[in-house]
PDB file of C-alpha atoms in Angstrom:
ATOM      1  CA  MET L  19     -16.654 -32.775  12.699  1.00 50.00           C
ATOM      2  CA  SER L  20     -13.969 -33.276  15.357  1.00 50.00           C
ATOM      3  CA  GLU L  21     -11.436 -30.539  15.999  1.00 52.00           C
ATOM      4  CA  SER L  22      -8.524 -32.776  15.096  1.00 57.00           C
ATOM      5  CA  THR L  23      -9.517 -32.789  11.417  1.00 68.00           C
ATOM      6  CA  GLN L  24      -9.578 -29.011  11.038  1.00 83.00           C
ATOM      7  CA  SER L  25      -7.156 -26.152  11.127  1.00 95.00           C
ATOM      8  CA  SER L  26      -7.911 -22.479  10.634  1.00 97.00           C
ATOM      9  CA  ILE L  27      -6.544 -19.487   8.810  1.00 98.00           C
ATOM     10  CA  THR L  28      -7.237 -15.799   9.259  1.00 98.00           C
ATOM     11  CA  VAL L  29      -8.454 -14.086   6.108  1.00 98.00           C
ATOM     12  CA  LEU L  30      -8.069 -10.319   5.859  1.00 98.00           C
ATOM     13  CA  TYR L  31     -10.288  -8.184   3.660  1.00 98.00           C
ATOM     14  CA  PHE L  32      -9.445  -4.643   2.582  1.00 98.00           C
ATOM     15  CA  ALA L  33     -11.050  -2.027   0.392  1.00 97.00           C
ATOM     16  CA  ALA L  34     -13.461  -3.487  -2.179  1.00 97.00           C
ATOM     17  CA  ALA L  35     -13.192  -6.954  -0.641  1.00 98.00           C
ATOM     18  CA  SER L  36     -14.241  -5.663   2.766  1.00 97.00           C
ATOM     19  CA  THR L  37     -17.064  -3.616   1.271  1.00 96.00           C
ATOM     20  CA  ALA L  38     -18.275  -6.715  -0.578  1.00 96.00           C
ATOM     21  CA  THR L  39     -18.181  -9.046   2.446  1.00 97.00           C
ATOM     22  CA  GLY L  40     -18.997  -6.496   5.124  1.00 96.00           C
ATOM     23  CA  LEU L  41     -15.978  -7.809   7.047  1.00 97.00           C
ATOM     24  CA  THR L  42     -12.373  -6.807   7.598  1.00 98.00           C
ATOM     25  CA  GLU L  43     -11.333 -10.255   8.735  1.00 98.00           C
ATOM     26  CA  GLU L  44     -12.646 -13.714   9.466  1.00 98.00           C
ATOM     27  CA  ILE L  45     -11.394 -17.061  10.733  1.00 98.00           C
ATOM     28  CA  VAL L  46     -11.848 -19.784   8.142  1.00 98.00           C
ATOM     29  CA  LEU L  47     -11.617 -23.477   8.976  1.00 97.00           C
ATOM     30  CA  ILE L  48      -9.577 -25.554   6.543  1.00 96.00           C
ATOM     31  CA  PRO L  49      -8.858 -29.280   6.415  1.00 94.00           C
ATOM     32  CA  SER L  50      -5.912 -30.156   8.672  1.00 91.00           C
ATOM     33  CA  ASN L  51      -4.201 -31.890   5.764  1.00 93.00           C
ATOM     34  CA  GLY L  52      -4.096 -28.526   4.015  1.00 96.00           C
ATOM     35  CA  LEU L  53      -5.970 -26.357   1.534  1.00 97.00           C
ATOM     36  CA  PRO L  54      -4.469 -25.275  -1.792  1.00 98.00           C
ATOM     37  CA  LEU L  55      -4.495 -21.490  -2.027  1.00 98.00           C
ATOM     38  CA  SER L  56      -6.066 -21.874  -5.450  1.00 98.00           C
ATOM     39  CA  SER L  57      -9.156 -23.323  -3.748  1.00 98.00           C
ATOM     40  CA  LEU L  58      -9.510 -20.543  -1.211  1.00 98.00           C
ATOM     41  CA  GLY L  59     -11.306 -18.150  -3.520  1.00 98.00           C
ATOM     42  CA  ASP L  60     -14.234 -20.493  -4.117  1.00 98.00           C
ATOM     43  CA  LEU L  61     -14.381 -21.304  -0.416  1.00 98.00           C
ATOM     44  CA  LEU L  62     -14.643 -17.624   0.495  1.00 98.00           C
ATOM     45  CA  ILE L  63     -17.229 -16.996  -2.215  1.00 98.00           C
ATOM     46  CA  SER L  64     -19.366 -19.804  -0.818  1.00 98.00           C
ATOM     47  CA  ARG L  65     -19.278 -18.071   2.562  1.00 98.00           C
ATOM     48  CA  HIS L  66     -20.446 -14.794   1.045  1.00 98.00           C
ATOM     49  CA  LEU L  67     -23.040 -15.727  -1.539  1.00 97.00           C
ATOM     50  CA  GLY L  68     -24.956 -12.889  -3.108  1.00 96.00           C
ATOM     51  CA  THR L  69     -22.085 -10.444  -2.654  1.00 97.00           C
ATOM     52  CA  ASP L  70     -19.667  -8.952  -5.123  1.00 96.00           C
ATOM     53  CA  LEU L  71     -16.747 -10.972  -3.712  1.00 98.00           C
ATOM     54  CA  ALA L  72     -16.313 -13.206  -6.783  1.00 98.00           C
ATOM     55  CA  ASN L  73     -15.903 -10.125  -8.932  1.00 97.00           C
ATOM     56  CA  VAL L  74     -13.378  -8.590  -6.545  1.00 98.00           C
ATOM     57  CA  LEU L  75     -11.331 -11.800  -6.314  1.00 98.00           C
ATOM     58  CA  GLN L  76     -11.013 -11.947 -10.094  1.00 97.00           C
ATOM     59  CA  SER L  77      -8.765  -8.904 -10.093  1.00 97.00           C
ATOM     60  CA  SER L  78      -7.068  -9.583  -6.749  1.00 98.00           C
ATOM     61  CA  GLN L  79      -3.865 -11.220  -5.613  1.00 98.00           C
ATOM     62  CA  TRP L  80      -3.115 -13.084  -2.394  1.00 98.00           C
ATOM     63  CA  SER L  81      -0.640 -12.505   0.350  1.00 98.00           C
ATOM     64  CA  VAL L  82       0.238 -15.197   2.892  1.00 98.00           C
ATOM     65  CA  ASP L  83       1.832 -14.184   6.185  1.00 98.00           C
ATOM     66  CA  ALA L  84       2.478 -10.692   4.811  1.00 98.00           C
ATOM     67  CA  GLU L  85       4.321 -11.821   1.687  1.00 98.00           C
ATOM     68  CA  MET L  86       2.824 -11.446  -1.771  1.00 98.00           C
ATOM     69  CA  VAL L  87       2.178 -14.733  -3.551  1.00 98.00           C
ATOM     70  CA  ASP L  88       3.548 -14.825  -7.077  1.00 97.00           C
ATOM     71  CA  GLU L  89       2.480 -18.380  -7.829  1.00 97.00           C
ATOM     72  CA  PRO L  90      -0.766 -19.190  -6.051  1.00 96.00           C
ATOM     73  CA  ASP L  91      -0.938 -22.623  -7.650  1.00 97.00           C
ATOM     74  CA  SER L  92       2.158 -23.687  -5.749  1.00 97.00           C
ATOM     75  CA  VAL L  93       0.941 -22.670  -2.289  1.00 98.00           C
ATOM     76  CA  VAL L  94      -0.823 -24.989   0.136  1.00 98.00           C
ATOM     77  CA  LEU L  95      -2.180 -23.538   3.367  1.00 98.00           C
ATOM     78  CA  LYS L  96      -1.533 -25.688   6.421  1.00 97.00           C
ATOM     79  CA  GLY L  97      -3.319 -23.709   9.087  1.00 97.00           C
ATOM     80  CA  GLY L  98      -2.288 -20.707  11.155  1.00 97.00           C
ATOM     81  CA  GLU L  99      -1.540 -18.472   8.179  1.00 98.00           C
ATOM     82  CA  GLU L 100      -2.710 -14.899   7.788  1.00 98.00           C
ATOM     83  CA  VAL L 101      -4.053 -14.688   4.238  1.00 98.00           C
ATOM     84  CA  ALA L 102      -5.054 -11.359   2.724  1.00 98.00           C
ATOM     85  CA  VAL L 103      -7.072 -10.526  -0.356  1.00 98.00           C
ATOM     86  CA  ILE L 104      -4.983  -7.873  -2.083  1.00 98.00           C
ATOM     87  CA  CYS L 105      -7.315  -6.122  -4.495  1.00 98.00           C
ATOM     88  CA  PRO L 106      -5.918  -3.561  -6.960  1.00 98.00           C
ATOM     89  CA  VAL L 107      -4.066  -0.963  -4.928  1.00 98.00           C
ATOM     90  CA  SER L 108      -4.500   2.780  -4.948  1.00 98.00           C
ATOM     91  CA  GLY L 109      -1.880   4.336  -2.726  1.00 97.00           C
ATOM     92  CA  GLY L 110       0.120   7.465  -3.464  1.00 94.00           C
TER      93      GLY L 110
ATOM     94  CA  MET H   1     -17.817   5.439   8.477  1.00 50.00           C
ATOM     95  CA  ASP H   2     -16.891   1.751   8.462  1.00 70.00           C
ATOM     96  CA  LEU H   3     -14.273   0.700  10.985  1.00 80.00           C
ATOM     97  CA  PRO H   4     -10.822   0.408   9.418  1.00 89.00           C
ATOM     98  CA  PRO H   5      -9.256  -3.066   9.313  1.00 94.00           C
ATOM     99  CA  SER H   6      -7.378  -3.985  12.493  1.00 93.00           C
ATOM    100  CA  THR H   7      -4.191  -4.330  10.434  1.00 95.00           C
ATOM    101  CA  SER H   8      -4.461  -0.793   9.009  1.00 96.00           C
ATOM    102  CA  VAL H   9      -2.295   0.703  11.719  1.00 96.00           C
ATOM    103  CA  GLU H  10       0.499   3.250  11.970  1.00 97.00           C
ATOM    104  CA  ALA H  11       3.853   1.742  11.095  1.00 97.00           C
ATOM    105  CA  THR H  12       7.434   2.820  10.607  1.00 98.00           C
ATOM    106  CA  PHE H  13      10.244   0.973   8.878  1.00 98.00           C
ATOM    107  CA  GLU H  14      13.739   2.412   8.895  1.00 97.00           C
ATOM    108  CA  ILE H  15      16.450   1.097   6.576  1.00 97.00           C
ATOM    109  CA  PRO H  16      19.943   2.480   5.829  1.00 96.00           C
ATOM    110  CA  GLU H  17      18.596   4.246   2.720  1.00 96.00           C
ATOM    111  CA  GLY H  18      15.804   6.025   4.542  1.00 97.00           C
ATOM    112  CA  ILE H  19      12.524   5.824   6.411  1.00 98.00           C
ATOM    113  CA  CYS H  20       9.016   4.711   5.463  1.00 98.00           C
ATOM    114  CA  VAL H  21       6.009   5.695   7.532  1.00 98.00           C
ATOM    115  CA  LEU H  22       2.269   5.026   7.526  1.00 98.00           C
ATOM    116  CA  SER H  23       0.535   7.461   9.830  1.00 98.00           C
ATOM    117  CA  TYR H  24      -2.680   9.280  10.686  1.00 98.00           C
ATOM    118  CA  SER H  25      -0.789  12.578  10.448  1.00 97.00           C
ATOM    119  CA  LEU H  26       1.825  14.187   8.220  1.00 96.00           C
ATOM    120  CA  ASN H  27       4.139  17.101   8.880  1.00 97.00           C
ATOM    121  CA  VAL H  28       5.559  18.157   5.544  1.00 98.00           C
ATOM    122  CA  GLN H  29       8.268  20.455   6.904  1.00 98.00           C
ATOM    123  CA  GLN H  30       9.413  17.858   9.383  1.00 98.00           C
ATOM    124  CA  ILE H  31       9.667  15.247   6.622  1.00 98.00           C
ATOM    125  CA  ILE H  32      11.752  17.584   4.449  1.00 98.00           C
ATOM    126  CA  GLN H  33      14.004  18.355   7.390  1.00 98.00           C
ATOM    127  CA  SER H  34      14.441  14.644   8.100  1.00 98.00           C
ATOM    128  CA  VAL H  35      16.439  14.154   4.878  1.00 98.00           C
ATOM    129  CA  GLN H  36      18.626  17.227   5.312  1.00 97.00           C
ATOM    130  CA  ASP H  37      22.371  16.702   5.269  1.00 97.00           C
ATOM    131  CA  ASP H  38      25.366  18.979   4.806  1.00 96.00           C
ATOM    132  CA  ALA H  39      26.498  16.766   1.915  1.00 95.00           C
ATOM    133  CA  ALA H  40      23.239  17.383   0.061  1.00 96.00           C
ATOM    134  CA  GLY H  41      23.168  19.882  -2.770  1.00 96.00           C
ATOM    135  CA  ALA H  42      19.631  18.920  -3.695  1.00 97.00           C
ATOM    136  CA  THR H  43      16.399  17.879  -2.026  1.00 98.00           C
ATOM    137  CA  ALA H  44      13.515  16.716  -4.204  1.00 98.00           C
ATOM    138  CA  VAL H  45      10.088  16.636  -2.617  1.00 98.00           C
ATOM    139  CA  PHE H  46       6.798  15.270  -3.903  1.00 98.00           C
ATOM    140  CA  ILE H  47       3.598  16.115  -2.081  1.00 98.00           C
ATOM    141  CA  GLY H  48       0.397  14.362  -3.182  1.00 98.00           C
ATOM    142  CA  THR H  49      -2.755  16.163  -2.112  1.00 97.00           C
ATOM    143  CA  THR H  50      -6.448  15.364  -2.329  1.00 96.00           C
ATOM    144  CA  ARG H  51      -7.825  16.977  -5.451  1.00 96.00           C
ATOM    145  CA  ASN H  52     -11.318  18.479  -5.399  1.00 96.00           C
ATOM    146  CA  SER H  53     -12.586  16.788  -8.529  1.00 96.00           C
ATOM    147  CA  PHE H  54     -12.689  13.541 -10.437  1.00 94.00           C
ATOM    148  CA  LYS H  55     -14.300  13.326 -13.873  1.00 94.00           C
ATOM    149  CA  GLY H  56     -16.523  16.319 -13.255  1.00 94.00           C
ATOM    150  CA  LYS H  57     -17.645  15.227  -9.787  1.00 96.00           C
ATOM    151  CA  THR H  58     -16.803  17.187  -6.659  1.00 97.00           C
ATOM    152  CA  VAL H  59     -14.597  15.226  -4.286  1.00 96.00           C
ATOM    153  CA  THR H  60     -15.133  15.926  -0.601  1.00 95.00           C
ATOM    154  CA  ARG H  61     -12.521  13.628   0.892  1.00 95.00           C
ATOM    155  CA  LEU H  62     -10.390  10.537   0.439  1.00 97.00           C
ATOM    156  CA  GLU H  63     -10.056   7.729   2.948  1.00 97.00           C
ATOM    157  CA  TYR H  64      -6.983   5.531   3.077  1.00 98.00           C
ATOM    158  CA  GLN H  65      -6.366   2.134   4.605  1.00 98.00           C
ATOM    159  CA  ALA H  66      -3.397  -0.182   4.365  1.00 98.00           C
ATOM    160  CA  TYR H  67      -2.258  -3.695   5.129  1.00 98.00           C
ATOM    161  CA  SER H  68       0.391  -1.937   7.118  1.00 98.00           C
ATOM    162  CA  LYS H  69       2.838  -4.706   7.956  1.00 98.00           C
ATOM    163  CA  LEU H  70       3.094  -5.596   4.263  1.00 98.00           C
ATOM    164  CA  ALA H  71       2.782  -2.082   2.832  1.00 98.00           C
ATOM    165  CA  ILE H  72       5.664  -0.818   4.938  1.00 98.00           C
ATOM    166  CA  LYS H  73       7.916  -3.675   3.744  1.00 98.00           C
ATOM    167  CA  THR H  74       6.933  -2.912   0.157  1.00 98.00           C
ATOM    168  CA  MET H  75       7.687   0.792   0.631  1.00 98.00           C
ATOM    169  CA  ALA H  76      11.104  -0.045   2.093  1.00 98.00           C
ATOM    170  CA  SER H  77      11.995  -2.302  -0.823  1.00 98.00           C
ATOM    171  CA  ILE H  78      10.890   0.457  -3.204  1.00 98.00           C
ATOM    172  CA  VAL H  79      13.283   2.883  -1.502  1.00 98.00           C
ATOM    173  CA  ARG H  80      16.065   0.298  -1.601  1.00 97.00           C
ATOM    174  CA  ASP H  81      15.428  -0.381  -5.306  1.00 96.00           C
ATOM    175  CA  ALA H  82      15.469   3.336  -6.145  1.00 96.00           C
ATOM    176  CA  SER H  83      18.761   3.798  -4.308  1.00 94.00           C
ATOM    177  CA  GLN H  84      20.335   0.857  -6.130  1.00 90.00           C
ATOM    178  CA  ALA H  85      18.962   1.899  -9.512  1.00 89.00           C
ATOM    179  CA  ILE H  86      20.417   5.376  -9.133  1.00 83.00           C
ATOM    180  CA  PHE H  87      23.723   3.896  -8.050  1.00 74.00           C
ATOM    181  CA  ARG H  88      23.999   1.877 -11.235  1.00 66.00           C
ATOM    182  CA  SER H  89      22.567   4.406 -13.634  1.00 63.00           C
ATOM    183  CA  ASP H  90      24.111   7.042 -15.853  1.00 60.00           C
ATOM    184  CA  HIS H  91      22.890   9.705 -13.510  1.00 58.00           C
ATOM    185  CA  GLN H  92      25.812   9.232 -11.234  1.00 58.00           C
ATOM    186  CA  THR H  93      28.478  11.863 -11.780  1.00 59.00           C
ATOM    187  CA  LYS H  94      31.306  10.272 -13.709  1.00 61.00           C
ATOM    188  CA  GLY H  95      34.580   9.642 -11.978  1.00 59.00           C
ATOM    189  CA  GLN H  96      33.205  10.191  -8.499  1.00 60.00           C
ATOM    190  CA  ASN H  97      32.531   7.591  -5.849  1.00 62.00           C
ATOM    191  CA  VAL H  98      29.966   9.705  -4.057  1.00 68.00           C
ATOM    192  CA  GLN H  99      26.847   8.153  -2.615  1.00 80.00           C
ATOM    193  CA  PRO H 100      24.241   9.245  -5.183  1.00 89.00           C
ATOM    194  CA  LEU H 101      21.372   9.464  -2.686  1.00 93.00           C
ATOM    195  CA  ILE H 102      21.811  10.546   0.900  1.00 93.00           C
ATOM    196  CA  ARG H 103      18.448   9.904   2.472  1.00 97.00           C
ATOM    197  CA  CYS H 104      14.855   9.111   1.453  1.00 98.00           C
ATOM    198  CA  ALA H 105      11.674   9.608   3.436  1.00 98.00           C
ATOM    199  CA  VAL H 106       8.318   8.259   2.322  1.00 98.00           C
ATOM    200  CA  HIS H 107       5.301   9.086   4.462  1.00 98.00           C
ATOM    201  CA  HIS H 108       1.769   7.959   3.590  1.00 98.00           C
ATOM    202  CA  ARG H 109      -1.421   8.944   5.348  1.00 98.00           C
ATOM    203  CA  LEU H 110      -4.033   6.611   6.743  1.00 98.00           C
ATOM    204  CA  GLY H 111      -7.601   7.629   7.451  1.00 98.00           C
ATOM    205  CA  THR H 112      -9.435  10.687   6.156  1.00 97.00           C
ATOM    206  CA  VAL H 113      -7.578  13.167   3.955  1.00 98.00           C
ATOM    207  CA  LEU H 114      -9.621  16.262   3.091  1.00 97.00           C
ATOM    208  CA  VAL H 115      -9.364  18.258  -0.129  1.00 96.00           C
ATOM    209  CA  GLY H 116      -6.074  20.122  -0.262  1.00 96.00           C
ATOM    210  CA  GLU H 117      -4.441  18.030   2.443  1.00 97.00           C
ATOM    211  CA  PRO H 118      -1.341  15.928   1.766  1.00 98.00           C
ATOM    212  CA  SER H 119      -1.750  12.157   1.538  1.00 98.00           C
ATOM    213  CA  ILE H 120       1.807  11.246   0.586  1.00 98.00           C
ATOM    214  CA  VAL H 121       5.148  13.003   0.952  1.00 98.00           C
ATOM    215  CA  ILE H 122       8.363  11.731  -0.604  1.00 98.00           C
ATOM    216  CA  ALA H 123      11.600  13.577   0.144  1.00 98.00           C
ATOM    217  CA  VAL H 124      14.974  12.610  -1.298  1.00 98.00           C
ATOM    218  CA  SER H 125      18.314  14.287  -0.674  1.00 97.00           C
ATOM    219  CA  SER H 126      21.409  13.842  -2.798  1.00 96.00           C
ATOM    220  CA  PRO H 127      24.615  15.686  -3.676  1.00 95.00           C
ATOM    221  CA  HIS H 128      23.287  16.567  -7.148  1.00 94.00           C
ATOM    222  CA  ARG H 129      19.838  17.391  -8.470  1.00 95.00           C
ATOM    223  CA  LYS H 130      19.368  14.779 -11.185  1.00 95.00           C
ATOM    224  CA  GLU H 131      19.550  11.819  -8.817  1.00 95.00           C
ATOM    225  CA  ALA H 132      17.099  13.411  -6.400  1.00 97.00           C
ATOM    226  CA  PHE H 133      14.499  14.065  -9.110  1.00 97.00           C
ATOM    227  CA  VAL H 134      14.861  10.606 -10.648  1.00 96.00           C
ATOM    228  CA  ALA H 135      14.669   8.756  -7.324  1.00 97.00           C
ATOM    229  CA  CYS H 136      11.704  10.799  -6.117  1.00 98.00           C
ATOM    230  CA  GLU H 137       9.707  10.029  -9.221  1.00 98.00           C
ATOM    231  CA  GLN H 138      10.630   6.346  -9.241  1.00 98.00           C
ATOM    232  CA  ILE H 139       9.604   5.961  -5.610  1.00 98.00           C
ATOM    233  CA  LEU H 140       6.270   7.649  -6.279  1.00 98.00           C
ATOM    234  CA  GLU H 141       5.451   5.521  -9.315  1.00 98.00           C
ATOM    235  CA  ASP H 142       6.431   2.317  -7.524  1.00 98.00           C
ATOM    236  CA  VAL H 143       4.383   3.189  -4.439  1.00 98.00           C
ATOM    237  CA  LYS H 144       1.363   3.783  -6.662  1.00 98.00           C
ATOM    238  CA  LYS H 145       1.929   0.484  -8.392  1.00 98.00           C
ATOM    239  CA  LYS H 146       2.799  -1.812  -5.507  1.00 98.00           C
ATOM    240  CA  ALA H 147       2.157  -0.515  -2.005  1.00 98.00           C
ATOM    241  CA  GLN H 148      -0.673  -2.323  -0.251  1.00 98.00           C
ATOM    242  CA  VAL H 149      -2.597   0.890   0.373  1.00 98.00           C
ATOM    243  CA  TRP H 150      -6.115   1.645  -0.812  1.00 98.00           C
ATOM    244  CA  LYS H 151      -8.070   4.874  -1.175  1.00 98.00           C
ATOM    245  CA  ARG H 152     -11.785   5.450  -1.276  1.00 97.00           C
ATOM    246  CA  GLU H 153     -13.128   8.568  -2.946  1.00 97.00           C
ATOM    247  CA  PHE H 154     -16.212  10.366  -1.618  1.00 97.00           C
ATOM    248  CA  TYR H 155     -18.242  12.714  -3.800  1.00 96.00           C
ATOM    249  CA  GLU H 156     -20.534  15.577  -2.875  1.00 96.00           C
ATOM    250  CA  GLY H 157     -24.181  14.616  -2.781  1.00 95.00           C
ATOM    251  CA  GLU H 158     -23.593  10.893  -3.223  1.00 95.00           C
ATOM    252  CA  ASN H 159     -24.494   8.068  -0.841  1.00 94.00           C
ATOM    253  CA  GLU H 160     -21.348   7.204   1.121  1.00 93.00           C
ATOM    254  CA  ASP H 161     -22.088   3.482   0.998  1.00 91.00           C
ATOM    255  CA  THR H 162     -21.587   3.553  -2.758  1.00 90.00           C
ATOM    256  CA  ALA H 163     -18.240   5.354  -2.613  1.00 95.00           C
ATOM    257  CA  GLU H 164     -15.806   3.422  -4.745  1.00 93.00           C
ATOM    258  CA  TRP H 165     -12.398   2.081  -3.890  1.00 97.00           C
ATOM    259  CA  LYS H 166      -9.972   3.424  -6.471  1.00 96.00           C
ATOM    260  CA  GLU H 167      -7.576   1.288  -8.486  1.00 96.00           C
ATOM    261  CA  ASN H 168      -4.269   2.635  -9.770  1.00 95.00           C
ATOM    262  CA  HIS H 169      -3.524   1.881 -13.386  1.00 88.00           C
TER     263      HIS H 169
END
């Protein structure tokens, strides 16, 4: 696949998501015409088969460029974004 | 111990209403002093410490990580919201146009926090006691609900790899 048809995002994993994937971050290639955020979960699961990631994502939210996403269905990633899996928090 | 995420770093965010800090260390007395003001009649302080037990199991330590650049923004908006809520509420002394809160400080630990050590300190100063208590509690509850901070609990005699990440409810 030529470079001109792909962009990339940085995905950040914390807590249970990082324990499941064994990673704290990874670069993920996405189509240069964009990837709906609602498709990202399945894409990440396919990169980490046999892990608990699917389970973790079920109870998680997304943040894009350090802003929480309230309506994931309305977000399309274009490339260059920093996307984080925000699993249930436990601060304080 | 697994390496912490590269984004789980120390951070500070100062706003007019107060200061929010994520750090690998905490100085309780310094935090209390940081909200002191001659106009304050009250200072409310909450200190959260690592408890030695959870459901009958002995806790040895907690480990904290954060998505710092987002967590610190969330903490700042929590402080702002608490200040505004107090300003509009009944708690404000009637007939006075005094600033109900003077200064807030919210400090949260990153990394390992041993039993008995503080993991979070919230200090709020105000002219009168009611506002300080109310704001302090609201900030704590909102941090627990929203801040992008996670803690992992380690138990005595259990394999560290199976230590669970907690979820606030």
